[in-house]
């Protein structure tokens, strides 16, 4: 998030190439699937705000190159879409660093400097807050086409969150789920009390795996 969008979107090109190959093999065009070829099966599973950032860059590049949104059968948000700001971003950066003396003493001032530059750039209007862009992208149907509008189970989105997550506030994840409901999406939320960041599968395997399987098969959540 500290690099320009241009640099990030250049770096995401290898992933775009893989996704485009899947679309080509499925015979997908902006008008839909070629019925003579196999069905398109892409389930997007977004982990943390880092995954939201990667997804944002991916779908913007695909839209730019192909002229149509990325088609999906479902969208899963796991421990992601925090609203951001210094109070959230600083702990996230610190917790992601190796726990040795070098990083313990030298990293905090560098992180503070980087976040100051980021916040100053946002305040001056150079670009919008990254977290705002990520949150809006997930529901932007010019970038993501989730399901076929004429089929049952379209616009399906599933959220995983925990009150014990110290990186992403569960309130932020649920506020995005509420926004999705208001916009007519088919929303399912799993909120737990005892799992850490992106670690829900460890204690809630049946619920988690069942939800992912349901998203794949378009069955009831």
XYZ file of C-alpha atoms in Angstrom:
221
model
C 0.000 0.000 0.000
C 3.059 2.243 0.207
C 3.825 1.922 -3.513
C 2.009 3.778 -6.278
C -0.955 2.064 -7.910
C 0.964 2.051 -11.203
C 3.801 0.021 -9.661
C 1.419 -2.329 -7.892
C -0.585 -2.988 -11.050
C 2.559 -3.650 -13.035
C 3.613 -6.182 -10.395
C 0.242 -7.970 -10.549
C 0.520 -8.704 -14.303
C 1.688 -12.357 -13.865
C -1.482 -13.118 -11.887
C -3.579 -11.355 -14.522
C -2.025 -13.602 -17.176
C -3.104 -16.715 -15.264
C -6.673 -15.456 -14.819
C -6.927 -14.502 -18.480
C -5.833 -18.010 -19.456
C -8.668 -19.479 -17.379
C -11.141 -17.102 -19.024
C -9.861 -17.986 -22.501
C -10.084 -21.736 -21.821
C -13.685 -21.281 -20.695
C -14.580 -19.375 -23.830
C -15.627 -16.360 -21.805
C -16.295 -13.049 -23.518
C -17.914 -9.871 -22.264
C -21.196 -11.292 -23.586
C -20.906 -14.420 -21.441
C -19.737 -18.019 -21.663
C -19.404 -20.105 -24.792
C -21.852 -22.921 -24.014
C -19.784 -25.392 -26.077
C -16.970 -25.106 -23.556
C -16.768 -25.957 -19.862
C -18.354 -23.766 -17.230
C -16.326 -21.009 -15.667
C -15.505 -21.646 -11.995
C -13.629 -18.826 -10.242
C -14.202 -18.319 -6.516
C -12.343 -15.312 -5.141
C -11.161 -15.735 -1.530
C -9.774 -12.501 -0.061
C -7.557 -12.714 3.041
C -6.808 -9.620 5.136
C -6.325 -6.097 3.798
C -3.256 -7.242 1.898
C -5.484 -9.569 -0.085
C -8.009 -6.779 -0.605
C -5.237 -4.613 -2.031
C -4.068 -7.398 -4.358
C -7.635 -8.071 -5.486
C -8.224 -4.388 -6.191
C -5.175 -4.180 -8.427
C -6.037 -7.461 -10.140
C -9.596 -6.542 -11.099
C -8.662 -3.026 -12.217
C -6.024 -4.419 -14.589
C -8.410 -7.074 -15.923
C -11.076 -4.448 -16.545
C -8.534 -2.253 -18.320
C -7.232 -5.070 -20.524
C -10.470 -6.921 -21.310
C -13.100 -4.208 -21.070
C -15.409 -6.229 -18.825
C -15.573 -7.233 -15.148
C -13.990 -10.377 -13.736
C -16.686 -13.112 -13.660
C -16.937 -15.081 -10.401
C -19.200 -17.708 -8.866
C -18.736 -16.164 -5.422
C -16.718 -13.813 -3.243
C -15.324 -14.624 0.224
C -13.951 -11.970 2.583
C -11.775 -13.343 5.415
C -10.536 -10.948 8.128
C -10.490 -8.085 5.651
C -11.781 -4.628 4.738
C -10.669 -2.698 7.804
C -11.323 1.019 7.441
C -7.692 1.850 8.177
C -6.043 4.953 9.536
C -2.912 5.216 11.649
C -4.388 3.491 14.726
C -5.103 0.350 12.690
C -2.230 0.408 10.221
C 0.652 0.835 12.667
C -0.049 -2.334 14.722
C -0.610 -4.269 11.511
C 2.793 -3.306 10.146
C 4.541 -4.052 13.452
C 2.925 -7.477 13.844
C 3.975 -8.490 10.333
C 7.694 -7.922 11.037
C 10.171 -10.585 12.238
C 10.570 -10.616 16.021
C 14.270 -9.836 16.348
C 16.147 -6.937 17.934
C 16.967 -5.264 14.610
C 13.342 -4.852 13.600
C 12.192 -4.210 17.173
C 14.248 -1.019 17.489
C 14.682 0.248 13.914
C 11.349 -0.610 12.325
C 8.963 1.563 14.417
C 10.421 4.947 13.375
C 10.535 3.845 9.733
C 6.936 2.657 9.889
C 5.887 5.936 11.470
C 7.626 7.870 8.703
C 6.003 5.781 5.974
C 2.545 6.162 7.510
C 3.056 9.899 7.955
C 3.881 10.241 4.253
C 0.830 8.140 3.372
C -1.545 10.123 5.582
C -0.102 13.434 4.344
C -0.577 12.378 0.719
C -4.204 11.461 1.425
C -4.801 14.756 3.237
C -3.387 16.686 0.264
C -5.718 14.861 -2.101
C -3.050 13.006 -4.054
C -5.126 9.835 -3.818
C -7.978 8.393 -1.792
C -7.412 6.296 1.294
C -6.445 2.786 0.107
C -8.892 1.120 2.476
C -11.776 3.141 1.000
C -10.795 1.984 -2.485
C -10.592 -1.653 -1.404
C -13.993 -1.544 0.287
C -15.675 0.071 -2.715
C -13.990 -2.272 -5.202
C -15.475 -5.414 -3.629
C -19.002 -4.238 -4.467
C -18.183 -2.523 -7.768
C -20.036 -4.520 -10.411
C -18.111 -2.849 -13.197
C -15.058 -4.669 -11.822
C -16.553 -7.875 -10.376
C -19.479 -9.839 -11.808
C -20.517 -12.351 -9.153
C -22.829 -14.954 -10.664
C -25.315 -14.669 -13.493
C -28.101 -12.158 -12.724
C -30.706 -14.534 -14.207
C -29.607 -17.427 -11.973
C -30.411 -18.030 -8.326
C -27.356 -17.461 -6.154
C -25.954 -14.488 -7.997
C -24.149 -11.688 -6.145
C -23.150 -14.079 -3.341
C -20.655 -12.808 -0.778
C -19.545 -14.505 2.452
C -17.710 -12.859 5.356
C -15.530 -14.440 8.065
C -14.606 -12.313 11.099
C -13.729 -12.636 14.773
C -13.979 -10.414 17.828
C -10.522 -11.712 18.833
C -8.893 -10.405 15.633
C -6.358 -7.726 16.608
C -5.536 -6.729 13.016
C -8.937 -6.194 11.416
C -11.815 -4.836 13.489
C -14.793 -7.133 13.157
C -17.053 -4.074 13.164
C -15.437 -2.908 9.918
C -15.989 -6.262 8.229
C -19.616 -6.386 9.350
C -20.257 -2.797 8.277
C -19.197 -3.806 4.772
C -21.525 -6.804 4.931
C -24.376 -4.480 5.879
C -23.550 -2.227 2.934
C -23.642 -5.251 0.630
C -27.099 -6.180 1.967
C -28.344 -2.656 1.334
C -27.193 -2.965 -2.274
C -29.075 -6.205 -2.789
C -26.263 -8.732 -2.445
C -26.855 -12.245 -1.112
C -24.848 -11.987 2.135
C -23.738 -14.553 4.710
C -21.708 -13.607 7.809
C -19.756 -15.848 10.179
C -18.662 -14.022 13.341
C -16.682 -15.846 16.027
C -15.263 -14.832 19.401
C -12.115 -16.923 19.708
C -10.032 -16.920 16.522
C -7.150 -14.685 15.541
C -6.487 -12.941 12.239
C -7.098 -15.228 9.224
C -7.068 -18.255 11.542
C -10.746 -19.172 11.724
C -10.311 -22.567 10.057
C -8.268 -23.817 13.032
C -11.231 -23.779 15.433
C -14.253 -23.714 13.135
C -13.309 -26.163 10.410
C -16.774 -27.554 9.737
C -18.458 -24.160 9.418
C -15.602 -22.644 7.428
C -15.132 -25.545 5.013
C -18.868 -25.952 4.615
C -19.291 -22.301 3.690
C -16.493 -22.444 1.116
C -17.959 -25.617 -0.394
C -21.387 -23.997 -0.557
C -19.925 -21.025 -2.391
C -18.271 -23.349 -4.915
C -21.436 -25.342 -5.547
C -23.875 -22.423 -5.317
C -25.775 -24.292 -2.606
C -27.483 -22.752 0.411
C -25.187 -21.235 3.037
